[in-house]
mmCIF file of C-alpha atoms and ligand atoms in Angstrom:
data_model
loop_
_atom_site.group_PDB
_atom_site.id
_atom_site.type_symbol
_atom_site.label_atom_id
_atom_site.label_comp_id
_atom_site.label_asym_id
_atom_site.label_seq_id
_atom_site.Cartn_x
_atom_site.Cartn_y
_atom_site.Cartn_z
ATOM 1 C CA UNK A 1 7.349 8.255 21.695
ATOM 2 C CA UNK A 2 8.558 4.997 21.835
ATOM 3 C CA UNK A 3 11.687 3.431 19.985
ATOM 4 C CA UNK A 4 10.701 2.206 16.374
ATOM 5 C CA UNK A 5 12.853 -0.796 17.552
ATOM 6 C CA UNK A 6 10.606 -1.913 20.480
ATOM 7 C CA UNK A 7 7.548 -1.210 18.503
ATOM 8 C CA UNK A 8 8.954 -2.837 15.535
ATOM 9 C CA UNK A 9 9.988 -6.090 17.598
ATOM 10 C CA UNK A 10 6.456 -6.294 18.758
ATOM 11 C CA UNK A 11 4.939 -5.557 15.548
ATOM 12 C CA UNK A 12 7.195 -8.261 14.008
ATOM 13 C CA UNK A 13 6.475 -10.902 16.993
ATOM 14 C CA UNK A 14 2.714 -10.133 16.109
ATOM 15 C CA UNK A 15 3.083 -11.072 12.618
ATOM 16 C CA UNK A 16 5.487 -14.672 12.837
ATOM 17 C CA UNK A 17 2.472 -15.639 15.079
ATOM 18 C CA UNK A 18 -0.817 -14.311 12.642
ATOM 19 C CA UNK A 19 1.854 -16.518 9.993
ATOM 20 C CA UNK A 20 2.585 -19.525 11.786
ATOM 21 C CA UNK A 21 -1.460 -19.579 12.936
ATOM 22 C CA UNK A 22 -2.143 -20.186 9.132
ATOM 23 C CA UNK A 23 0.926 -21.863 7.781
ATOM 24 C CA UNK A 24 2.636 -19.192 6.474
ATOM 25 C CA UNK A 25 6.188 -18.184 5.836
ATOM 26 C CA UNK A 26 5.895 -14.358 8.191
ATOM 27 C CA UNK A 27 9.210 -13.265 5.339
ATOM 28 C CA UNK A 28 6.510 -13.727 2.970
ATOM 29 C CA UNK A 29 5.001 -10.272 4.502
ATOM 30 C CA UNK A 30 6.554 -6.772 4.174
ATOM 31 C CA UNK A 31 6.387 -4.150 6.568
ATOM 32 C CA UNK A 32 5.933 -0.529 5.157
ATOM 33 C CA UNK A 33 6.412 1.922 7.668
ATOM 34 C CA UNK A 34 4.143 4.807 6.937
ATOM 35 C CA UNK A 35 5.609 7.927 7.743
ATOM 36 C CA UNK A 36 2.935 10.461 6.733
ATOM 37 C CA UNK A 37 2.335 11.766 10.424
ATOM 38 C CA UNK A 38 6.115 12.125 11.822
ATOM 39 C CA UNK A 39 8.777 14.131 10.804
ATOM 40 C CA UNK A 40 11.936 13.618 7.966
ATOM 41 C CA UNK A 41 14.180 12.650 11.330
ATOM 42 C CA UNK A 42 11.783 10.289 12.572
ATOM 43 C CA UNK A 43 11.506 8.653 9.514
ATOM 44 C CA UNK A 44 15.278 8.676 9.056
ATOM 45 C CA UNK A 45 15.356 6.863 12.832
ATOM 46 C CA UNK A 46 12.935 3.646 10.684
ATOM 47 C CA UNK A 47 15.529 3.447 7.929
ATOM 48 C CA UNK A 48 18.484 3.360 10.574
ATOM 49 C CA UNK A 49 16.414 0.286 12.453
ATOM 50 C CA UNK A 50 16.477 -1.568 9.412
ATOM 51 C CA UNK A 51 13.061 -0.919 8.116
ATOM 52 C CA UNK A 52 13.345 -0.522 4.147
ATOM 53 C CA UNK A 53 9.783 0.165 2.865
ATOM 54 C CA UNK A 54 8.312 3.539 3.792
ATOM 55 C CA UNK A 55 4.930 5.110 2.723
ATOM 56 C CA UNK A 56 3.483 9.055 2.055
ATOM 57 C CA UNK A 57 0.049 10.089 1.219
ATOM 58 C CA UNK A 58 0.732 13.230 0.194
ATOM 59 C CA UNK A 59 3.340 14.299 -2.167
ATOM 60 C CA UNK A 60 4.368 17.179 -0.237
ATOM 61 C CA UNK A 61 5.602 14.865 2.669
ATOM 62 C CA UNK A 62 6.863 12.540 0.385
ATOM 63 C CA UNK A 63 9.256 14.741 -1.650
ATOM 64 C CA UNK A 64 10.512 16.176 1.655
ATOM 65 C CA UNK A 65 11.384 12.775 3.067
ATOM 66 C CA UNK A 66 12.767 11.585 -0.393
ATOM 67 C CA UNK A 67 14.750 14.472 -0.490
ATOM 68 C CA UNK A 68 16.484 13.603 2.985
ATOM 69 C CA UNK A 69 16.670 9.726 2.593
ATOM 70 C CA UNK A 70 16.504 9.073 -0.988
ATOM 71 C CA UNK A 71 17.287 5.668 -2.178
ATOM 72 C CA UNK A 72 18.099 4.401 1.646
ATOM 73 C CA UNK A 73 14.309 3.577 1.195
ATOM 74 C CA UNK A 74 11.720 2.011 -1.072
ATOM 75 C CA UNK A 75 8.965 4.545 -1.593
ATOM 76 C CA UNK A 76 5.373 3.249 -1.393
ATOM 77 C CA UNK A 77 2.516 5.951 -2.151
ATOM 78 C CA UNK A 78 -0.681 4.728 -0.283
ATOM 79 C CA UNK A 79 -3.073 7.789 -0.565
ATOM 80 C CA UNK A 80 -5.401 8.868 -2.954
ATOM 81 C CA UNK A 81 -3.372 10.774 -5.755
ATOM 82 C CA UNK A 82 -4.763 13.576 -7.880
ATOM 83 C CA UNK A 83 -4.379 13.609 -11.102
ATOM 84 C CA UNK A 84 -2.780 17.085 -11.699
ATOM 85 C CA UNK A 85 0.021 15.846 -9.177
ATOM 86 C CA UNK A 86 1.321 12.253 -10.450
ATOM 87 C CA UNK A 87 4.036 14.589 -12.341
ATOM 88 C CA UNK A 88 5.200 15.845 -8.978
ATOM 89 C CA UNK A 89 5.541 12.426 -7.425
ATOM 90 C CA UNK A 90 5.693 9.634 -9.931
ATOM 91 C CA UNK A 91 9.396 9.246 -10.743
ATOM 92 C CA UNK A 92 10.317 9.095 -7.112
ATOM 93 C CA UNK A 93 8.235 6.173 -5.981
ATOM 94 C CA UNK A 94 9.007 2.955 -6.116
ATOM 95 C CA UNK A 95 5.116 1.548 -5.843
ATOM 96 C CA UNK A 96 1.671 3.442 -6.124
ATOM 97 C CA UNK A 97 -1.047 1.702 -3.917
ATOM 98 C CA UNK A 98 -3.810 3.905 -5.027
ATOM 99 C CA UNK A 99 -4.778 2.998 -8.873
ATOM 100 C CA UNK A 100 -8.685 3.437 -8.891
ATOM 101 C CA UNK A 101 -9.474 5.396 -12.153
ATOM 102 C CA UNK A 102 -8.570 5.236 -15.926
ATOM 103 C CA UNK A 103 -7.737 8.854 -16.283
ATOM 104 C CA UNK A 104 -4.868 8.422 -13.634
ATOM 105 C CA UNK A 105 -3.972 5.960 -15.494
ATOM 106 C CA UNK A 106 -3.292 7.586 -18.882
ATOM 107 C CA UNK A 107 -1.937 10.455 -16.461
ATOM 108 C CA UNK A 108 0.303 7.582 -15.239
ATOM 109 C CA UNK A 109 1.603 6.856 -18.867
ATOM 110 C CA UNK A 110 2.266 9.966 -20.394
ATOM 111 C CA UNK A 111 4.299 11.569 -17.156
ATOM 112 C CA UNK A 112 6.655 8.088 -16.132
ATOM 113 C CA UNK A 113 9.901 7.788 -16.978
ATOM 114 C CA UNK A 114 10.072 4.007 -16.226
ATOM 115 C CA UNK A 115 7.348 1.104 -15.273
ATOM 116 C CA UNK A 116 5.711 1.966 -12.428
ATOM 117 C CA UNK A 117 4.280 -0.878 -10.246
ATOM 118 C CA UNK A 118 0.926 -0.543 -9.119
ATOM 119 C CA UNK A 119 -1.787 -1.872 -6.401
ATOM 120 C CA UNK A 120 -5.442 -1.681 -7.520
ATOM 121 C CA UNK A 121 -7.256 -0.167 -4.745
ATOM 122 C CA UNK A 122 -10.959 -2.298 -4.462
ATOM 123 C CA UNK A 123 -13.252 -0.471 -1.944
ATOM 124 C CA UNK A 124 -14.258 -3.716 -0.659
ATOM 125 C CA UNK A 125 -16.656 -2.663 1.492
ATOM 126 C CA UNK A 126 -17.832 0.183 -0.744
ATOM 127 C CA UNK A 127 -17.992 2.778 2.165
ATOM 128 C CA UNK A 128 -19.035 5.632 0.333
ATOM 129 C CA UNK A 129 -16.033 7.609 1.703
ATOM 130 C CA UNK A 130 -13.310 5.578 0.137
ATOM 131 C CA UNK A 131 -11.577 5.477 -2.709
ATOM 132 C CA UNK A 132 -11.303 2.392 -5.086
ATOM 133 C CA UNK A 133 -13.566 0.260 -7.539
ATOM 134 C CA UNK A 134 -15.526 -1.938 -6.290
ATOM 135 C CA UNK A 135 -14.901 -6.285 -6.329
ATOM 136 C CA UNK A 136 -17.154 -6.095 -9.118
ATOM 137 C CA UNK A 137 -15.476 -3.585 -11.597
ATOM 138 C CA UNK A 138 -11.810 -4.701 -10.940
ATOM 139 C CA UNK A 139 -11.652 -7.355 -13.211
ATOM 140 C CA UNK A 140 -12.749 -5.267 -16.338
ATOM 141 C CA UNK A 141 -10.205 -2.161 -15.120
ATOM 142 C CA UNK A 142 -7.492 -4.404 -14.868
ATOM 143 C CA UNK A 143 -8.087 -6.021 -18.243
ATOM 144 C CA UNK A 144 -8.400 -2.315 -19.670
ATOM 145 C CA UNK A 145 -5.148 -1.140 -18.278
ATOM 146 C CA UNK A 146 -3.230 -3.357 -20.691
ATOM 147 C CA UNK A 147 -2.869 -0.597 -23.231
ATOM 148 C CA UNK A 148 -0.561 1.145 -21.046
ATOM 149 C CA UNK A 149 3.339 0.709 -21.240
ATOM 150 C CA UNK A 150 4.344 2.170 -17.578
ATOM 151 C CA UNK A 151 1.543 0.376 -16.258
ATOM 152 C CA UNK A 152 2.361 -2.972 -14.325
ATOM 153 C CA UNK A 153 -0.031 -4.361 -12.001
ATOM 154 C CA UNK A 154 1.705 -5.761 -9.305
ATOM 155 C CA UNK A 155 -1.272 -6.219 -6.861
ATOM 156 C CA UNK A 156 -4.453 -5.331 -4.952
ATOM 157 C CA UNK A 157 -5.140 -2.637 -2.406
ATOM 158 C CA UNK A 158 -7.799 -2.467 0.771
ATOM 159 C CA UNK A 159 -8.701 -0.616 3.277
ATOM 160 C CA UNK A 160 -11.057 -2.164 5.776
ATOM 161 C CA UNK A 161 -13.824 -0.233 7.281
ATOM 162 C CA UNK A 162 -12.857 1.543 10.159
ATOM 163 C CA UNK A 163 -14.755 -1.138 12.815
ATOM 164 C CA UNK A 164 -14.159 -3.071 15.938
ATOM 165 C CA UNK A 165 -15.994 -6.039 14.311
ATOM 166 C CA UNK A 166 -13.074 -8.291 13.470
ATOM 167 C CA UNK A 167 -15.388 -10.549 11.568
ATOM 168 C CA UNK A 168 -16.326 -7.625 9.061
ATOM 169 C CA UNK A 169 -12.685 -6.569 8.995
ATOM 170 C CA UNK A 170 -11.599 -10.157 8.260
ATOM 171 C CA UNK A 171 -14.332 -10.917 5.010
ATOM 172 C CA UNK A 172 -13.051 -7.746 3.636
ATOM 173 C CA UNK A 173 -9.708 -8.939 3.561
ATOM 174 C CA UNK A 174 -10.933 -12.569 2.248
ATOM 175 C CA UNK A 175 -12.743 -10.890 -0.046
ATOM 176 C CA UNK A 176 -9.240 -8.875 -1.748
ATOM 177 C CA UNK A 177 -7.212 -12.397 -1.099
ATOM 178 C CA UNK A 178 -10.233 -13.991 -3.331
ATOM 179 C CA UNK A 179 -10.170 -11.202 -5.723
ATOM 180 C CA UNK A 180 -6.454 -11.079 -6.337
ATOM 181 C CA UNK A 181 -6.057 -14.983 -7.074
ATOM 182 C CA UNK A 182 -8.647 -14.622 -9.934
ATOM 183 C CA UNK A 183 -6.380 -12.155 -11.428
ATOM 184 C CA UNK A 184 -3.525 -13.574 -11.164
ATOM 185 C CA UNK A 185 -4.875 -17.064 -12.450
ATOM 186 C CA UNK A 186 -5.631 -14.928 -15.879
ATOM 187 C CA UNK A 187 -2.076 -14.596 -16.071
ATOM 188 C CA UNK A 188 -2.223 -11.030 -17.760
ATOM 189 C CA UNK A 189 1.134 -10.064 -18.726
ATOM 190 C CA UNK A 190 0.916 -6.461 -17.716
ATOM 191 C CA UNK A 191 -0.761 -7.865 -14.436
ATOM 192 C CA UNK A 192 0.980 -10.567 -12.987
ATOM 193 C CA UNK A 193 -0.679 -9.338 -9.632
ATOM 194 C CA UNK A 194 0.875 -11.386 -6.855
ATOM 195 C CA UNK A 195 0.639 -8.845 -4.206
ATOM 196 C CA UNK A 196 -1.465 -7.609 -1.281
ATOM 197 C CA UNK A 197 -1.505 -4.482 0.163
ATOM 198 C CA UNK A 198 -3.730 -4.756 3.472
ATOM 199 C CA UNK A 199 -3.781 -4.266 7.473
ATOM 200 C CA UNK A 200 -2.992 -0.929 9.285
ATOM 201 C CA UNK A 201 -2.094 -0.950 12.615
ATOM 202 C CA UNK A 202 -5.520 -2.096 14.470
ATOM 203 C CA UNK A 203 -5.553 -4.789 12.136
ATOM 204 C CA UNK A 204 -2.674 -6.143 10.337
ATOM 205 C CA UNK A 205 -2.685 -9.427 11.918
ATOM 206 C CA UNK A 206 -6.157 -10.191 10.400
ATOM 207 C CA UNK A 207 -4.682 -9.112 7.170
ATOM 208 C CA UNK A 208 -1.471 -11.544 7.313
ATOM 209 C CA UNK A 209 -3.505 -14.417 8.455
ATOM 210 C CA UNK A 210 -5.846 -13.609 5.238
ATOM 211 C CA UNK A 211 -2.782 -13.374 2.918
ATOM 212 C CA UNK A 212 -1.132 -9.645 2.940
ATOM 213 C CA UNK A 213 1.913 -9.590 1.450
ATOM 214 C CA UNK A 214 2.449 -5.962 2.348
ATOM 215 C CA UNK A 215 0.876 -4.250 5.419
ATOM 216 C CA UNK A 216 0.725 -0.764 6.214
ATOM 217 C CA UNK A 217 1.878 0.809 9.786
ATOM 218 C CA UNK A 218 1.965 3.866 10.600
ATOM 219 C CA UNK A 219 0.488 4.833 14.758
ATOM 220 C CA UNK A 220 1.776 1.193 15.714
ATOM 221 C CA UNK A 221 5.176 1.692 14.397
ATOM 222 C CA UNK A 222 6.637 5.147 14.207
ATOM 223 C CA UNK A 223 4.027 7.449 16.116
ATOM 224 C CA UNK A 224 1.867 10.131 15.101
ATOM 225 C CA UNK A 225 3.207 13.637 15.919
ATOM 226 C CA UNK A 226 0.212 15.029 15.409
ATOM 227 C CA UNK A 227 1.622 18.562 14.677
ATOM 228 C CA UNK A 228 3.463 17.439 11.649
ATOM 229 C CA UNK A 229 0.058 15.777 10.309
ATOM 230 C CA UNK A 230 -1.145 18.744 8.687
HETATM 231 C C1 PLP B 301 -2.427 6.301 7.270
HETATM 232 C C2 PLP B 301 -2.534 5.090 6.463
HETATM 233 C C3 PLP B 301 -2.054 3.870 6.938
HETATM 234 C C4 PLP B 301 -1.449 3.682 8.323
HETATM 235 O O1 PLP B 301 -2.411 3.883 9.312
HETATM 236 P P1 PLP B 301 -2.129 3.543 10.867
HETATM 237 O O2 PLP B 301 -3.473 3.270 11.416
HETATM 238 O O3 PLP B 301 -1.486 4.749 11.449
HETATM 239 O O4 PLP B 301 -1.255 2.352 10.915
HETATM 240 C C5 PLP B 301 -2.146 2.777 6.081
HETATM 241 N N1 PLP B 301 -2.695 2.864 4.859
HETATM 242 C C6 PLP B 301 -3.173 4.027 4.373
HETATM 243 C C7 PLP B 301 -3.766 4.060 3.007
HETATM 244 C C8 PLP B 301 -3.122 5.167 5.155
HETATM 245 O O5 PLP B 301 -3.604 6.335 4.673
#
């Protein structure tokens, strides 16, 4: 495999271009390296070239690297999280990507320790195979989740459909950027909602030219092992 350096220097070139292409400020976009298909020493090797943000699906691989890097990182969880497990993972994460449901939610609230920030994931594209509410239903959900105390909103979460069209990929973006503005203009207190979490590695210069303030590498960045996927 390549060195996360060179593949983060390209990765990083990448994005100061998709930024300067739309006016942007490319230190307005984070870099989460996600981790779920290499092992605790690769992931160790991100954290030692500087990268700060990394991300687990499954709370198996995420205890195990928390475990061995602890707070050296910021923990993001990206995948879709069962209910029975948020006591497993929820006090060692930093950010949960993958709020789609109210009963998570009051799952969220009774098992946190301290405020948890959250993305909203909208199925944009409503593939029937994805997780997330739809554009529609987001609004309402995020109103709803006010009753919570460990609850805060901090932003909105995508996945675009897995496509070589770059024109669908890009309106499904638009379409979170669009999304997330209208909540933040309501100026919820337990929402403030500033954030975007789009753009994977065959895509994440769509998504910072369309506003992501987080994107999410994994293949690109650190590799897939493959073996250690499983
Ligand atoms: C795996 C995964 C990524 C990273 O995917 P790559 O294509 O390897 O960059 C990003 N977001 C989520 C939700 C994922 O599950």
């Amino acid at each position: 495999m390549t060195a996360i350096v060179n593949n983060l220097k390209k990765i990083q070139q990448n994005i100061d271009i998709a930024a300067q292409k739309v006016g942007r400020q490319s230190e307005a976009v984070q870099i989460i390296a996600v981790t779920k298909q290499v092992s605790v020493t690769r992931a160790q090797e991100a954290i030692a070239t500087n990268l700060v943000n990394l991300g687990e699906n499954r709370p198996e691989g995420l205890l195990e690297k928390a475990e061995a890097i602890g707070n050296d990182a910021v923990w993001h969880y990206i995948g879709s999280l069962q209910t029975r497990k948020v006591k497993q993972v929820i006090n060692a994460i930093d950010y949960l990507h993958s709020l789609d449901r109210m009963n998570l939610a009051q799952e969220i609230e009774k098992r946190a320790i301290a405020k948890v920030k959250c993305f909203v994931q909208v199925n944009v594209a409503e593939e029937e195979a994805k997780h997330g509410l739809t554009v529609a239903s987001t609004m309402a959900f995020i109103e709803d989740l006010a009753q919570f105390e460990k609850i805060e909103v901090v932003g909105l979460m995508t996945m675009a459909p897995n496509t070589a069209d770059a024109a669908i990929i890009r309106s499904t973006f638009k379409s979170l950027k669009k999304l997330q503005q209208e909540v933040s203009e309501r100026n919820f207190k337990h929402a403030p909602c500033m954030e975007v979490s789009m753009g994977m590695s065959n895509d994440y210069e769509i998504a910072v030219e369309e506003g992501a303030t987080f994107v999410r590498i994994g293949t690109a960045l650190v590799g897939n092992e493959g073996s250690v996927a499983k």
